PDB file of C-alpha atoms in Angstrom:
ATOM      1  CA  UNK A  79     -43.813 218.471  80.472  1.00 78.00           C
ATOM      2  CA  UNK A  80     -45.110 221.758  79.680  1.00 88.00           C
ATOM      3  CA  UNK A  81     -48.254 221.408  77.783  1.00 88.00           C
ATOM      4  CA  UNK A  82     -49.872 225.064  78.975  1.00 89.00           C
ATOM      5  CA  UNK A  83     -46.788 226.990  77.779  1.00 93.00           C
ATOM      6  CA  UNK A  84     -46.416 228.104  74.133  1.00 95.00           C
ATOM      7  CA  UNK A  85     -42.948 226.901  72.798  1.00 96.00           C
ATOM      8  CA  UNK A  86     -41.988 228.799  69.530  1.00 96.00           C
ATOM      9  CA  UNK A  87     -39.547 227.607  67.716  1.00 95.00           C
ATOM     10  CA  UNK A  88     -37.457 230.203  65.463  1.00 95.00           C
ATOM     11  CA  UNK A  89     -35.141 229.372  62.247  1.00 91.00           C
ATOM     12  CA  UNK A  90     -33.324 232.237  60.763  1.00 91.00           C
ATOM     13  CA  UNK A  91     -31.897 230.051  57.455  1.00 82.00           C
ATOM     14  CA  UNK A  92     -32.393 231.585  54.475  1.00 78.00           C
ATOM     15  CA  UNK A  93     -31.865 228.100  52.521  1.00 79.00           C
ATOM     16  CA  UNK A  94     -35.207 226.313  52.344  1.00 80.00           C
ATOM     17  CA  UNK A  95     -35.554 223.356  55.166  1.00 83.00           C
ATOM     18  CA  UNK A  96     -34.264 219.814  53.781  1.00 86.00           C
ATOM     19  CA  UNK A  97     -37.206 217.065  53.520  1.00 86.00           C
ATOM     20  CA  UNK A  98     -35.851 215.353  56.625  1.00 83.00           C
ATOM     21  CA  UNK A  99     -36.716 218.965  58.638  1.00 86.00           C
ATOM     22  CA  UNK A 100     -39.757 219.326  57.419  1.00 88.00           C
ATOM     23  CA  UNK A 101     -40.748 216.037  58.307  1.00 87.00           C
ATOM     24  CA  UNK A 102     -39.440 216.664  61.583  1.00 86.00           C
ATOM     25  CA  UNK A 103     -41.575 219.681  61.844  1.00 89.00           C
ATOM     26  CA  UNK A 104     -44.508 218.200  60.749  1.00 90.00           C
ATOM     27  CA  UNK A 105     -43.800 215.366  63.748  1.00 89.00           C
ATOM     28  CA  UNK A 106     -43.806 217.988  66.042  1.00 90.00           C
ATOM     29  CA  UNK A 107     -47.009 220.063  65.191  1.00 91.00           C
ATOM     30  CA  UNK A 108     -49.352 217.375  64.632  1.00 92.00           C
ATOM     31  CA  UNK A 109     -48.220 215.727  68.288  1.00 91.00           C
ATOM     32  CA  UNK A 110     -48.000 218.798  70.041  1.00 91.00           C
ATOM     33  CA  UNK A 111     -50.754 221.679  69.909  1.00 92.00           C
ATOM     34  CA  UNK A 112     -48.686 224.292  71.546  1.00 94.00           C
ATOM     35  CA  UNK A 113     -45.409 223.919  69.321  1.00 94.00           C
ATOM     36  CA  UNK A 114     -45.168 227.069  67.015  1.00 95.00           C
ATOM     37  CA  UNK A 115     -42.244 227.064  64.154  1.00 94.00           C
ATOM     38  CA  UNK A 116     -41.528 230.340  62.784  1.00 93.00           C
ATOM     39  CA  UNK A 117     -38.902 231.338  60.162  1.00 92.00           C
ATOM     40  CA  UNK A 118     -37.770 234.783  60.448  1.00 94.00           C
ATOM     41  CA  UNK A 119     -35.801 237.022  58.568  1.00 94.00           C
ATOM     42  CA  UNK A 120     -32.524 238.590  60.074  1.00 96.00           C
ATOM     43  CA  UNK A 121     -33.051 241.969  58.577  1.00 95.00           C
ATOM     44  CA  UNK A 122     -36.673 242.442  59.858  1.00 96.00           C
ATOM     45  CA  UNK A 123     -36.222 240.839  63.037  1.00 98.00           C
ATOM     46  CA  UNK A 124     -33.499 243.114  64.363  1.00 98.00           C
ATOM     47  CA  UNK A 125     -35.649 246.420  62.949  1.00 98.00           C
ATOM     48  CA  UNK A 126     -36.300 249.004  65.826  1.00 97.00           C
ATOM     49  CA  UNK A 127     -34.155 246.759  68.801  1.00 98.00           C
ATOM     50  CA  UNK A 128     -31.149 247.661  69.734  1.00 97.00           C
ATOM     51  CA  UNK A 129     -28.580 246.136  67.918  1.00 98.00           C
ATOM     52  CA  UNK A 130     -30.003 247.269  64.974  1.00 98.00           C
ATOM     53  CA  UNK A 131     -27.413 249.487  63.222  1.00 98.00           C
ATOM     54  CA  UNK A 132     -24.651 247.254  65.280  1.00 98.00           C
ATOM     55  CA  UNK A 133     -25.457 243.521  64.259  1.00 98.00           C
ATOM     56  CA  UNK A 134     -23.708 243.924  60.662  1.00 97.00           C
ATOM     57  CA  UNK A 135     -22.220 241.262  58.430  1.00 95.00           C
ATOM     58  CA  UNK A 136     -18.955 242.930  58.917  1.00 97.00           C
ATOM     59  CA  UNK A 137     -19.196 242.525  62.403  1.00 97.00           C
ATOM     60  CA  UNK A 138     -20.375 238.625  61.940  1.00 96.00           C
ATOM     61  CA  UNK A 139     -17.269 238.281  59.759  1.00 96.00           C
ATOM     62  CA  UNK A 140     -15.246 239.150  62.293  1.00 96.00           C
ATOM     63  CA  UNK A 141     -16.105 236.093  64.536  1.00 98.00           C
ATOM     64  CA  UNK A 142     -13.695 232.702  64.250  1.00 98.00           C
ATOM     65  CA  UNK A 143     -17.293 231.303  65.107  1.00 98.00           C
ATOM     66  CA  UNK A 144     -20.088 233.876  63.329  1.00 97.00           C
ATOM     67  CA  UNK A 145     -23.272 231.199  63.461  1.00 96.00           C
ATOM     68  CA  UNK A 146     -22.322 230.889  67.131  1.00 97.00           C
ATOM     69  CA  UNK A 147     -21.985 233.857  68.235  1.00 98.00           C
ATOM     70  CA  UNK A 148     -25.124 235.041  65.953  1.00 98.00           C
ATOM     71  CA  UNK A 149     -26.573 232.424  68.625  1.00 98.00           C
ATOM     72  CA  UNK A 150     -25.277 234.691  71.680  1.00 98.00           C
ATOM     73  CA  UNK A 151     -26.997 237.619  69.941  1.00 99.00           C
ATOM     74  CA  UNK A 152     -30.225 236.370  68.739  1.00 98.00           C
ATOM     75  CA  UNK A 153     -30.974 234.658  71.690  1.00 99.00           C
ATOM     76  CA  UNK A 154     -30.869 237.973  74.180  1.00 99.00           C
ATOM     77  CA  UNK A 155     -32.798 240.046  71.695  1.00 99.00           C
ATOM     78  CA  UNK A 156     -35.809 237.186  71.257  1.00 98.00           C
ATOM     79  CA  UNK A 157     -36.069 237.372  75.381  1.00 99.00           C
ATOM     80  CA  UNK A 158     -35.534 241.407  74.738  1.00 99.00           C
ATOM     81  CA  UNK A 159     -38.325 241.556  72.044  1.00 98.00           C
ATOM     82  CA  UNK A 160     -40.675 239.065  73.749  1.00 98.00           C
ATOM     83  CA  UNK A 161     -39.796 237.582  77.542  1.00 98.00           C
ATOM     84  CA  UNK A 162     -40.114 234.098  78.288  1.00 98.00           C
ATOM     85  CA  UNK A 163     -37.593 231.394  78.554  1.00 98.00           C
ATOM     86  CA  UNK A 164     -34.820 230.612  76.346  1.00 99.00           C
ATOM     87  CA  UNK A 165     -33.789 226.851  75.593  1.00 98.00           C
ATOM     88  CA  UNK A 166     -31.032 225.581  73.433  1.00 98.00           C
ATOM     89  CA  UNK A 167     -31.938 222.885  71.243  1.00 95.00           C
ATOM     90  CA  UNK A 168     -29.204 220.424  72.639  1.00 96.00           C
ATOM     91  CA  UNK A 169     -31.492 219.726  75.611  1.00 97.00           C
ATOM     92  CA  UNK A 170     -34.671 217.686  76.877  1.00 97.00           C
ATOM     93  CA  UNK A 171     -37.053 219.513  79.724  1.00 97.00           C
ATOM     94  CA  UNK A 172     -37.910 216.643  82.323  1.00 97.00           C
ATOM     95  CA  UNK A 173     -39.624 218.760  84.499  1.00 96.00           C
ATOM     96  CA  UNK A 174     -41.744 221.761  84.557  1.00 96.00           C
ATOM     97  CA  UNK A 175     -40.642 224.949  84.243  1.00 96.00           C
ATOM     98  CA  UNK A 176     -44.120 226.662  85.012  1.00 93.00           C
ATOM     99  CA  UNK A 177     -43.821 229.637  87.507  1.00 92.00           C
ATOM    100  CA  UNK A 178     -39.870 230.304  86.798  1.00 96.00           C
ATOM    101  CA  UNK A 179     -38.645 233.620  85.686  1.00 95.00           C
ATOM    102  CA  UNK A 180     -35.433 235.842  85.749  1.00 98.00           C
ATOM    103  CA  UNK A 181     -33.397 233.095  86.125  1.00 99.00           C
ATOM    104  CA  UNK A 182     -30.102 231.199  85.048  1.00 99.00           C
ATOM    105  CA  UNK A 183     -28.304 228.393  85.708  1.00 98.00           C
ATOM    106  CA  UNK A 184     -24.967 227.945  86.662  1.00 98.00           C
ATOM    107  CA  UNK A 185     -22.474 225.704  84.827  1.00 97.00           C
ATOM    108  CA  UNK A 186     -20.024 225.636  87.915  1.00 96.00           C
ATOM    109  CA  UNK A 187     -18.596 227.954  90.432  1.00 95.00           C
ATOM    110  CA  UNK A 188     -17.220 230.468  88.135  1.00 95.00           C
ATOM    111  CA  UNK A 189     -19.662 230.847  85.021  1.00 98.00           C
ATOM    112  CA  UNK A 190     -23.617 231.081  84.389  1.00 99.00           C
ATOM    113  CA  UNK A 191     -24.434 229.421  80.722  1.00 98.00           C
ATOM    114  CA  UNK A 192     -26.690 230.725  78.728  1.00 98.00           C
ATOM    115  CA  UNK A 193     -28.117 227.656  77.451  1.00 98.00           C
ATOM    116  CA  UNK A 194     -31.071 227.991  79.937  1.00 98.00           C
ATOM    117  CA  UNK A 195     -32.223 231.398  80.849  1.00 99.00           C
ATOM    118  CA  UNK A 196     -35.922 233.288  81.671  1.00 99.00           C
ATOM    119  CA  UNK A 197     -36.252 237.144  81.522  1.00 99.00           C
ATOM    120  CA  UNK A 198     -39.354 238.689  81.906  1.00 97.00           C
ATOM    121  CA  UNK A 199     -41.316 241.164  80.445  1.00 95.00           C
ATOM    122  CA  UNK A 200     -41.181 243.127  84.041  1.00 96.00           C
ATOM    123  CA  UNK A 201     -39.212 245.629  85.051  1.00 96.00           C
ATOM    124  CA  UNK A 202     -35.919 243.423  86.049  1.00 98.00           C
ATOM    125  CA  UNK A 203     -35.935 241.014  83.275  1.00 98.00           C
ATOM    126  CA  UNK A 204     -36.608 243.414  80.450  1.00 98.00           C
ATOM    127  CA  UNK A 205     -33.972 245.729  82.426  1.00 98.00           C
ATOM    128  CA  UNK A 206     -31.771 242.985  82.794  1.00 99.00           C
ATOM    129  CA  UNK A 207     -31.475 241.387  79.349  1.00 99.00           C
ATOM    130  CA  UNK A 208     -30.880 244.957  78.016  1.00 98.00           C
ATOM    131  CA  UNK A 209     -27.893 245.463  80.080  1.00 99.00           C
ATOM    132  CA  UNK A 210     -26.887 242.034  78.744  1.00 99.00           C
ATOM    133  CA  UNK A 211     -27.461 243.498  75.214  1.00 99.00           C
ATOM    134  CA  UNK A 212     -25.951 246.871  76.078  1.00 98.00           C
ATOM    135  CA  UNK A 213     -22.633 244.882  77.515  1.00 98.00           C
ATOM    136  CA  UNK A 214     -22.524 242.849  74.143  1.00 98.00           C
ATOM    137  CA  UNK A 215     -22.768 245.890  71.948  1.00 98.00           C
ATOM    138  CA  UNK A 216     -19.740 247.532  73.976  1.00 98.00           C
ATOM    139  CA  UNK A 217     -17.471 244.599  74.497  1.00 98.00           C
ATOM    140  CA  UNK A 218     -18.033 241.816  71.620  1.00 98.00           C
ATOM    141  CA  UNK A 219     -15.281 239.570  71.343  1.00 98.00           C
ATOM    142  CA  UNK A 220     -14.792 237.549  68.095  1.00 98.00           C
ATOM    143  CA  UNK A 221     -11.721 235.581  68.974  1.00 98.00           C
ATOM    144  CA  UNK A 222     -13.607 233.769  72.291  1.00 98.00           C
ATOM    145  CA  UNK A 223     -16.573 230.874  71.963  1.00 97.00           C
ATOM    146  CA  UNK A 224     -17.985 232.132  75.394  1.00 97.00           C
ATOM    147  CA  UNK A 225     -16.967 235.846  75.544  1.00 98.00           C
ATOM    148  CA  UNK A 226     -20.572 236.795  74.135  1.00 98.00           C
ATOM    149  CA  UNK A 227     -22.461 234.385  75.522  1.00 98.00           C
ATOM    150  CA  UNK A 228     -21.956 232.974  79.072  1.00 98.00           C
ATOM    151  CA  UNK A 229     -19.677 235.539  79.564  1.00 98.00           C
ATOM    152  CA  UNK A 230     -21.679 238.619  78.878  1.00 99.00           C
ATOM    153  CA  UNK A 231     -24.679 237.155  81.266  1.00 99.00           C
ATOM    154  CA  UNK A 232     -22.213 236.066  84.164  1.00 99.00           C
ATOM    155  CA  UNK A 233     -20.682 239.886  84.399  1.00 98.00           C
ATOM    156  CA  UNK A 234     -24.523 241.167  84.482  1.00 99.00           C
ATOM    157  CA  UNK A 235     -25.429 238.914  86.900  1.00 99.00           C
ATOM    158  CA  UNK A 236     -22.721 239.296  88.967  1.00 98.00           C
ATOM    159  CA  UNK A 237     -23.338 243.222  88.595  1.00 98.00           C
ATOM    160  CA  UNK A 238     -27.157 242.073  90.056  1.00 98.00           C
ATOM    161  CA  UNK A 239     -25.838 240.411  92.559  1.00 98.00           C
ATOM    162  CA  UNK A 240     -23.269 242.316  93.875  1.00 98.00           C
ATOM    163  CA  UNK A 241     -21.157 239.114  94.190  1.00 98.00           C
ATOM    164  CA  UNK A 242     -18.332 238.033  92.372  1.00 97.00           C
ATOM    165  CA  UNK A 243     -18.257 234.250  92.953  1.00 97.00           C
ATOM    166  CA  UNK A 244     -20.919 232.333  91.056  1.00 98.00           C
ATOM    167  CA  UNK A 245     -21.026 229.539  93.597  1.00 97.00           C
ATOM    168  CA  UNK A 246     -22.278 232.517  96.231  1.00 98.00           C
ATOM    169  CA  UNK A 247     -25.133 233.401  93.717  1.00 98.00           C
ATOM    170  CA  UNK A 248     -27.179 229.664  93.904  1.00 97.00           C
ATOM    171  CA  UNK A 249     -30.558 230.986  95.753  1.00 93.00           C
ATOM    172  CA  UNK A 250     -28.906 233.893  97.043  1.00 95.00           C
ATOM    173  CA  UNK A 251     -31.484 236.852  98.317  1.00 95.00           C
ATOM    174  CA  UNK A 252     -28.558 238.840  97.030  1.00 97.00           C
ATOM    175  CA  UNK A 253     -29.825 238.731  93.569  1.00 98.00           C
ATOM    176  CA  UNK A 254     -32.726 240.452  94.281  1.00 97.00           C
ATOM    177  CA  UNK A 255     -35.249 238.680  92.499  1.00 97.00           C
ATOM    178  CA  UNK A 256     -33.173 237.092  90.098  1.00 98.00           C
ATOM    179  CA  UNK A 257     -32.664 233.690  90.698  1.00 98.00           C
ATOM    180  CA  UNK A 258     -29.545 231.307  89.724  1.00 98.00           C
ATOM    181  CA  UNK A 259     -30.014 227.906  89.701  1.00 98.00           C
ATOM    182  CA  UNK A 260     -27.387 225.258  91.372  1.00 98.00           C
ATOM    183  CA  UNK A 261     -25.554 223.609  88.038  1.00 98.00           C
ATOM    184  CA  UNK A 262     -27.309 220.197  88.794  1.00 98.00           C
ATOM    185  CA  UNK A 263     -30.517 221.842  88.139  1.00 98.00           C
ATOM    186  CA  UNK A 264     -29.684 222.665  84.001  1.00 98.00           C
ATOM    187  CA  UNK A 265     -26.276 221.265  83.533  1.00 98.00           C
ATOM    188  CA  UNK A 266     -26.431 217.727  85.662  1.00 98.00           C
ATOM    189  CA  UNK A 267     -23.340 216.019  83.720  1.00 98.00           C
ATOM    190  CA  UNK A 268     -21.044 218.603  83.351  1.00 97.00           C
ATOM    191  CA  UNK A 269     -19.403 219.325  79.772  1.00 97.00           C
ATOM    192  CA  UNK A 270     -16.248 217.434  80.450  1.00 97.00           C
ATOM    193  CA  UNK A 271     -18.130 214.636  81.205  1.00 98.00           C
ATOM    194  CA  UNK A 272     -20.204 214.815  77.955  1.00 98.00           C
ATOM    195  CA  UNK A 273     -19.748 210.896  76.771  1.00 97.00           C
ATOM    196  CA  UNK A 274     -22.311 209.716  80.261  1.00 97.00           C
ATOM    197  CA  UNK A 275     -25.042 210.821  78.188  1.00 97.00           C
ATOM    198  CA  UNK A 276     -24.165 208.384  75.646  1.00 96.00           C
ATOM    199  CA  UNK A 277     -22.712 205.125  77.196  1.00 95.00           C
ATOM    200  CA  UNK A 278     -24.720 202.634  79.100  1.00 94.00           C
ATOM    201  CA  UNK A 279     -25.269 203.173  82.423  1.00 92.00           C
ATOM    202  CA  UNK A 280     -23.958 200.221  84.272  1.00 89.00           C
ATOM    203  CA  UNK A 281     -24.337 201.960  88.051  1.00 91.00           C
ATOM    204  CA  UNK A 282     -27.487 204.271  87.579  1.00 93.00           C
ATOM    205  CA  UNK A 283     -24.940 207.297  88.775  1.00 95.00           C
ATOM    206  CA  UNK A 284     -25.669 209.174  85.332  1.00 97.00           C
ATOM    207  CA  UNK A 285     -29.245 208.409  85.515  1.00 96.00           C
ATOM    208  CA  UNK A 286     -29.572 209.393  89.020  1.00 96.00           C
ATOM    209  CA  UNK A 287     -28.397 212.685  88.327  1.00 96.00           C
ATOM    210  CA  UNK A 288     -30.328 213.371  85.445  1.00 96.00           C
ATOM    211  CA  UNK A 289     -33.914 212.178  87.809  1.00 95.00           C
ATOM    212  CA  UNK A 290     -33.246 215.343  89.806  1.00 95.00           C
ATOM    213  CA  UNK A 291     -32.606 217.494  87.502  1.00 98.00           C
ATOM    214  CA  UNK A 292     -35.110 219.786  85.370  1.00 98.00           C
ATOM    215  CA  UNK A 293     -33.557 219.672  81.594  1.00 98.00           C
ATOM    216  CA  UNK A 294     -30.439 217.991  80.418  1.00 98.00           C
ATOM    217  CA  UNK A 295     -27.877 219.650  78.248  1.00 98.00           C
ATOM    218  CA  UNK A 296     -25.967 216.944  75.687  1.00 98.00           C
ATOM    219  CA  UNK A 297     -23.237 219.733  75.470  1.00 98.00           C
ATOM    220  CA  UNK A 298     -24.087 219.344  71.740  1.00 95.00           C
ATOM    221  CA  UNK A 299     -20.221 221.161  70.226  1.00 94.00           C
ATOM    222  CA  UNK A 300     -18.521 217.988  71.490  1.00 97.00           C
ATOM    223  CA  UNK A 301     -21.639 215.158  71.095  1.00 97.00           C
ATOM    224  CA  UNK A 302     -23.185 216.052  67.588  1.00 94.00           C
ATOM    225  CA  UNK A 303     -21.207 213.128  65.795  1.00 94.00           C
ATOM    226  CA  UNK A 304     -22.016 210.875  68.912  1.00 93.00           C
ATOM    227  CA  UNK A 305     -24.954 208.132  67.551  1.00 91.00           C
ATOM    228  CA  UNK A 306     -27.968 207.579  70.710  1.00 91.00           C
ATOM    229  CA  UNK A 307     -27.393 203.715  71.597  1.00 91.00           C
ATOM    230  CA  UNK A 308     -30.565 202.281  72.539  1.00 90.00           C
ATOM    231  CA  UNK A 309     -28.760 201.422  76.317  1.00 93.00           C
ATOM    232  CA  UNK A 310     -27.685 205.114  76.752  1.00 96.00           C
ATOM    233  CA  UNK A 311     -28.715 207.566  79.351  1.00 97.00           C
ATOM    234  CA  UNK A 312     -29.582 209.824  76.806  1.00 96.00           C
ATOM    235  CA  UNK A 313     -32.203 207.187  74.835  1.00 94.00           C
ATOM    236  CA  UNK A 314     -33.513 206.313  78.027  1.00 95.00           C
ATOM    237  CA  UNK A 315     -34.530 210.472  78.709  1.00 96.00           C
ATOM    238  CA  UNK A 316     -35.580 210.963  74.911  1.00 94.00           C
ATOM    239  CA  UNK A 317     -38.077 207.885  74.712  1.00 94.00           C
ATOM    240  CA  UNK A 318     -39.841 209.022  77.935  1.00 95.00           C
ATOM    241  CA  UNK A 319     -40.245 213.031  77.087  1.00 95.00           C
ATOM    242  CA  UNK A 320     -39.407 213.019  73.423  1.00 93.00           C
ATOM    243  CA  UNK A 321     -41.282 209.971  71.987  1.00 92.00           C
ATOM    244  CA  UNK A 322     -42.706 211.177  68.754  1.00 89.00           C
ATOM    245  CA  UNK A 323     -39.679 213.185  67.754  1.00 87.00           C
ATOM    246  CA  UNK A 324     -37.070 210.085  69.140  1.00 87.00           C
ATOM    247  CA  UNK A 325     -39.390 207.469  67.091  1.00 87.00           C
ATOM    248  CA  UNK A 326     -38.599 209.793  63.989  1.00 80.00           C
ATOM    249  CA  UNK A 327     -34.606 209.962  64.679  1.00 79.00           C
ATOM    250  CA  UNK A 328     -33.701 207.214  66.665  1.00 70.00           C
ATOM    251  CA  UNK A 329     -30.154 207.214  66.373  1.00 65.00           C
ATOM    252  CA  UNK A 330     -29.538 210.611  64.808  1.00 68.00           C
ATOM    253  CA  UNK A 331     -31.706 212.504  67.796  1.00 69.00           C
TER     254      UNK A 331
END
């Protein structure tokens, strides 16, 4: 859906990738010209950024959930160190997101996730994602899945916005250039309602949703066990903007 944009994919495993990953990598750059997969290494990447006496293994140790919350961190210093637009890997784009930046998307009234998320390389989104870094640094919680992620973004946003409610920040001028997208936009099935991506969808509501949408989110923490059934919603989005990869996993995807 996006064939101008350059989509870089990043790895930071220090284990070599299994056969079935590398397959899955070769799938993907021999069908797609502007798919880039880059391994980096922790130690270099974080070199000269912010966080770079502060992101320590003691402090990763400290997390009930370290990989996670390396997640929170990594992603905010990639849009830091380069721009662009962040995507979790739990998700299929529908639509195109050509022409969007500084944005978010709200997961309901009281929270912006950061499973979707464009700063730029202007002024507000570098300024931006470095007061989202900044916050981190001070306040990191490792006892709270979404202190340091969703968290951290909602209080800068809501700091941008001079608003407190989330629900009063969907395509408000408020924001001031910073835009935060209506939940159905990013998040069309809501996490508590995870399983409608993965039963068939005998009245077209699930489907329905997920037409006006942009991306959809499989809320991935509560699906990953959760095998694609060739009548579920889900199948039905992966065939039509995931072919090559959903040929290669079928029911694993």
């Amino acid at each position: 859906m996006n064939p101008k944009d350059s989509v870089h994919l990043l790895f930071f495993s220090s284990s070599v990738p299994s056969l079935g990953t590398n397959e899955l990598f070769t799938v993907l750059q021999s069908n797609y010209s502007n798919v880039n997969i880059k391994r980096a290494h922790l130690t270099d990447y974080i070199k000269g950024t912010p966080v770079e006496k502060w992101l320590t293994p003691k402090l990763l140790l400290s997390s009930n959930w370290p990989l996670i919350h390396l997640s929170d961190i990594l992603r905010l210093l990639t849009l830091w160190k380069f721009g662009g637009i962040y995507l979790d890997l739990d998700i299929v784009v529908t639509k195109s997101l050509e022409n969007l930046k500084n944005f978010a998307g709200a997961q309901d009234d009281e929270r912006i996730a950061n499973g979707v998320m464009g700063f730029d390389q202007d002024r507000l989104g570098h300024r931006l994602v470095e007061e989202c870094l900044t916050e981190l640094m001070k306040d990191f919680r490792g006892d709270l899945w979404a202190h340091n992620g969703p968290d951290i973004v909602t209080k800068v946003i809501q700091k941008q916005c001079n608003l407190k409610s989330v629900a009063h920040m969907i395509n408000s001028s408020s924001c001031k250039g910073f835009q935060v997208f209506h939940p159905s936009v990013f998040y069309p099935i809501p996490y508590q309602e995870w399983e409608r991506y993965f039963y068939e969808d005998l009245d077209g509501q699930t489907l329905d949703l997920i037409r006006k949408s942009k991306i959809i989110h499989v809320w991935n923490k509560l699906s990953k066990w959760e095998p694609v059934t060739d009548k579920s919603p889900y199948s039905a989005v992966a065939k039509q903007f995931c072919p090559h990869v959903f040929e290669k996993c079928k029911s694993r995807f």
